[in-house]
Amino acid sequence: MSGNHPGVQAPRTAPYDSLELVLDIERVLGVSLRQAIRAEFRFDPGAPLVVSVEFLIQGGAGVLWRIGRDLLRQGLCSASGLGDVQIWPTCPEGDRPTARLQLASGDMAALFELPVPPLAEWLEHTYELVPAGQELSAADWDFATAHLLQDPAAPSD
């Protein structure tokens, strides 16, 4: 536990040059029931619209989710997302801000509590690498358009 905030683990981070952030977070199972989870956030400048998050439970298999980078960033300050991925800030009683991340698939859902400061700092680093609005500037639109317009029955080059 960390500080005056029960349920928030002290963050463990990897260096930013690895484009990875490792956090000890909690899965919220009930009002007073929580499960420690390790979350590994990864950013690939070649696919800058998303952040990959692998949730690792000790002794269990990992689960990988891809979350929109902008959705994740906005959710640290205000409610963001609809449907399968939603994130919103919480108002903790102490001085350490947290956010809730809800992931849903079919009739299953999981709710996690994340420490905001290390995640916000890491996300800002990703925006230094690939600024907002520049995510698609390196796309080869001629190549993409040619393949979209190609007859699927025609042999490829």
Short mmCIF file of C-alpha atoms in Angstrom, two decimals:
data_model
loop_
_atom_site.label_atom_id
_atom_site.label_comp_id
_atom_site.label_asym_id
_atom_site.label_seq_id
_atom_site.Cartn_x
_atom_site.Cartn_y
_atom_site.Cartn_z
CA MET A 1 0.00 0.00 0.00
CA SER A 2 1.08 3.55 -0.51
CA GLY A 3 0.59 6.66 1.60
CA ASN A 4 -2.92 7.31 2.89
CA HIS A 5 -4.57 5.56 -0.04
CA PRO A 6 -5.54 2.01 0.65
CA GLY A 7 -5.64 -0.07 -2.47
CA VAL A 8 -3.07 1.90 -4.47
CA GLN A 9 0.26 0.17 -4.87
CA ALA A 10 3.48 2.12 -5.13
CA PRO A 11 4.24 2.45 -8.84
CA ARG A 12 7.09 0.48 -10.31
CA THR A 13 8.28 1.96 -13.53
CA ALA A 14 10.60 0.97 -16.33
CA PRO A 15 12.80 3.58 -18.03
CA TYR A 16 10.97 5.75 -20.56
CA ASP A 17 13.37 4.84 -23.35
CA SER A 18 11.88 1.34 -23.28
CA LEU A 19 8.45 2.89 -24.06
CA GLU A 20 7.05 0.77 -21.26
CA LEU A 21 5.53 1.58 -17.89
CA VAL A 22 4.99 -1.11 -15.27
CA LEU A 23 2.49 -0.31 -12.51
CA ASP A 24 1.20 -2.29 -9.58
CA ILE A 25 -2.53 -1.55 -9.67
CA GLU A 26 -5.65 -3.05 -8.14
CA ARG A 27 -8.67 -4.77 -9.54
CA VAL A 28 -11.75 -3.59 -7.67
CA LEU A 29 -13.82 -6.67 -6.81
CA GLY A 30 -16.14 -5.03 -4.29
CA VAL A 31 -16.47 -2.17 -1.85
CA SER A 32 -13.66 -3.48 0.34
CA LEU A 33 -12.27 -6.31 -1.77
CA ARG A 34 -9.33 -5.71 -4.12
CA GLN A 35 -6.82 -7.85 -6.00
CA ALA A 36 -3.24 -6.79 -6.72
CA ILE A 37 -2.48 -6.74 -10.46
CA ARG A 38 0.62 -5.84 -12.43
CA ALA A 39 -0.13 -3.73 -15.51
CA GLU A 40 2.45 -3.27 -18.27
CA PHE A 41 1.69 -0.28 -20.51
CA ARG A 42 3.51 -0.25 -23.87
CA PHE A 43 3.69 2.41 -26.56
CA ASP A 44 4.83 1.74 -30.11
CA PRO A 45 5.61 4.91 -32.12
CA GLY A 46 4.82 2.86 -35.24
CA ALA A 47 1.22 2.44 -34.00
CA PRO A 48 0.80 5.68 -32.03
CA LEU A 49 -2.99 5.73 -31.76
CA VAL A 50 -3.06 2.97 -29.15
CA VAL A 51 -1.43 1.91 -25.91
CA SER A 52 -1.16 -1.82 -25.23
CA VAL A 53 -1.83 -2.84 -21.65
CA GLU A 54 -1.10 -6.32 -20.39
CA PHE A 55 -2.71 -7.21 -17.08
CA LEU A 56 -0.74 -9.86 -15.17
CA ILE A 57 -2.11 -11.76 -12.20
CA GLN A 58 0.43 -13.61 -10.09
CA GLY A 59 0.25 -17.27 -11.06
CA GLY A 60 -2.20 -16.59 -13.89
CA ALA A 61 -2.18 -15.82 -17.57
CA GLY A 62 -1.89 -12.25 -18.82
CA VAL A 63 -4.66 -10.42 -20.63
CA LEU A 64 -3.78 -7.89 -23.35
CA TRP A 65 -5.95 -4.85 -24.17
CA ARG A 66 -5.33 -2.09 -26.67
CA ILE A 67 -6.67 1.26 -25.53
CA GLY A 68 -6.80 4.51 -27.48
CA ARG A 69 -3.99 6.77 -26.31
CA ASP A 70 -6.20 9.89 -26.41
CA LEU A 71 -8.99 8.08 -24.52
CA LEU A 72 -6.54 7.05 -21.81
CA ARG A 73 -5.08 10.55 -21.51
CA GLN A 74 -8.49 12.27 -21.33
CA GLY A 75 -9.75 9.75 -18.78
CA LEU A 76 -7.14 10.85 -16.26
CA CYS A 77 -8.84 14.29 -16.13
CA SER A 78 -12.49 13.62 -17.06
CA ALA A 79 -14.78 10.74 -17.97
CA SER A 80 -13.75 9.21 -21.28
CA GLY A 81 -14.89 6.31 -23.43
CA LEU A 82 -18.07 4.48 -24.21
CA GLY A 83 -18.76 0.78 -24.42
CA ASP A 84 -15.90 -1.64 -23.84
CA VAL A 85 -13.34 0.84 -22.45
CA GLN A 86 -14.19 3.61 -19.99
CA ILE A 87 -11.91 5.60 -17.71
CA TRP A 88 -12.59 8.41 -15.25
CA PRO A 89 -10.77 10.18 -12.42
CA THR A 90 -11.77 9.50 -8.84
CA CYS A 91 -11.69 11.84 -5.88
CA PRO A 92 -9.50 10.11 -3.32
CA GLU A 93 -9.55 11.23 0.27
CA GLY A 94 -5.80 11.83 0.33
CA ASP A 95 -3.35 13.60 -1.91
CA ARG A 96 -2.71 10.86 -4.51
CA PRO A 97 -5.08 11.06 -7.50
CA THR A 98 -6.39 7.84 -8.99
CA ALA A 99 -8.51 6.87 -11.97
CA ARG A 100 -10.86 3.98 -12.56
CA LEU A 101 -10.55 1.92 -15.74
CA GLN A 102 -13.44 -0.34 -16.69
CA LEU A 103 -12.97 -2.96 -19.41
CA ALA A 104 -15.88 -4.99 -20.73
CA SER A 105 -16.17 -7.87 -23.15
CA GLY A 106 -19.50 -9.55 -23.75
CA ASP A 107 -21.17 -10.03 -20.37
CA MET A 108 -17.88 -9.77 -18.43
CA ALA A 109 -16.39 -6.59 -16.98
CA ALA A 110 -13.38 -5.69 -14.84
CA LEU A 111 -12.76 -2.50 -12.88
CA PHE A 112 -9.23 -1.33 -12.04
CA GLU A 113 -7.84 1.54 -9.98
CA LEU A 114 -4.77 3.27 -11.43
CA PRO A 115 -2.39 5.83 -9.90
CA VAL A 116 -2.65 8.96 -12.08
CA PRO A 117 0.76 10.70 -11.63
CA PRO A 118 3.08 8.03 -13.10
CA LEU A 119 0.63 7.17 -15.87
CA ALA A 120 0.09 10.82 -16.82
CA GLU A 121 3.85 11.47 -16.86
CA TRP A 122 4.50 8.42 -19.04
CA LEU A 123 1.66 9.36 -21.43
CA GLU A 124 3.09 12.87 -21.79
CA HIS A 125 6.39 11.28 -22.80
CA THR A 126 4.57 9.35 -25.56
CA TYR A 127 3.15 12.66 -26.82
CA GLU A 128 6.67 14.09 -26.94
CA LEU A 129 7.65 11.17 -29.17
CA VAL A 130 4.55 11.39 -31.40
CA PRO A 131 2.62 14.65 -30.87
CA ALA A 132 -1.17 14.73 -30.90
CA GLY A 133 -2.42 15.21 -34.45
CA GLN A 134 0.77 13.73 -35.94
CA GLU A 135 -0.11 10.06 -35.42
CA LEU A 136 -0.88 9.44 -39.10
CA SER A 137 1.68 11.78 -40.64
CA ALA A 138 4.06 8.91 -41.45
CA ALA A 139 1.38 6.78 -43.12
CA ASP A 140 1.98 5.84 -46.74
CA TRP A 141 -1.42 6.90 -48.05
CA ASP A 142 -0.63 5.98 -51.67
CA PHE A 143 0.21 2.42 -50.63
CA ALA A 144 -2.86 2.15 -48.38
CA THR A 145 -5.19 3.55 -51.04
CA ALA A 146 -3.79 1.28 -53.74
CA HIS A 147 -4.45 -1.79 -51.62
CA LEU A 148 -7.92 -0.65 -50.62
CA LEU A 149 -8.92 -0.12 -54.23
CA GLN A 150 -7.33 -3.33 -55.51
CA ASP A 151 -9.70 -6.05 -56.74
CA PRO A 152 -9.53 -8.82 -54.08
CA ALA A 153 -9.76 -11.46 -56.82
CA ALA A 154 -6.80 -9.98 -58.74
CA PRO A 155 -3.37 -11.51 -58.11
CA SER A 156 -1.12 -9.31 -56.00
CA ASP A 157 2.30 -8.15 -57.15
#
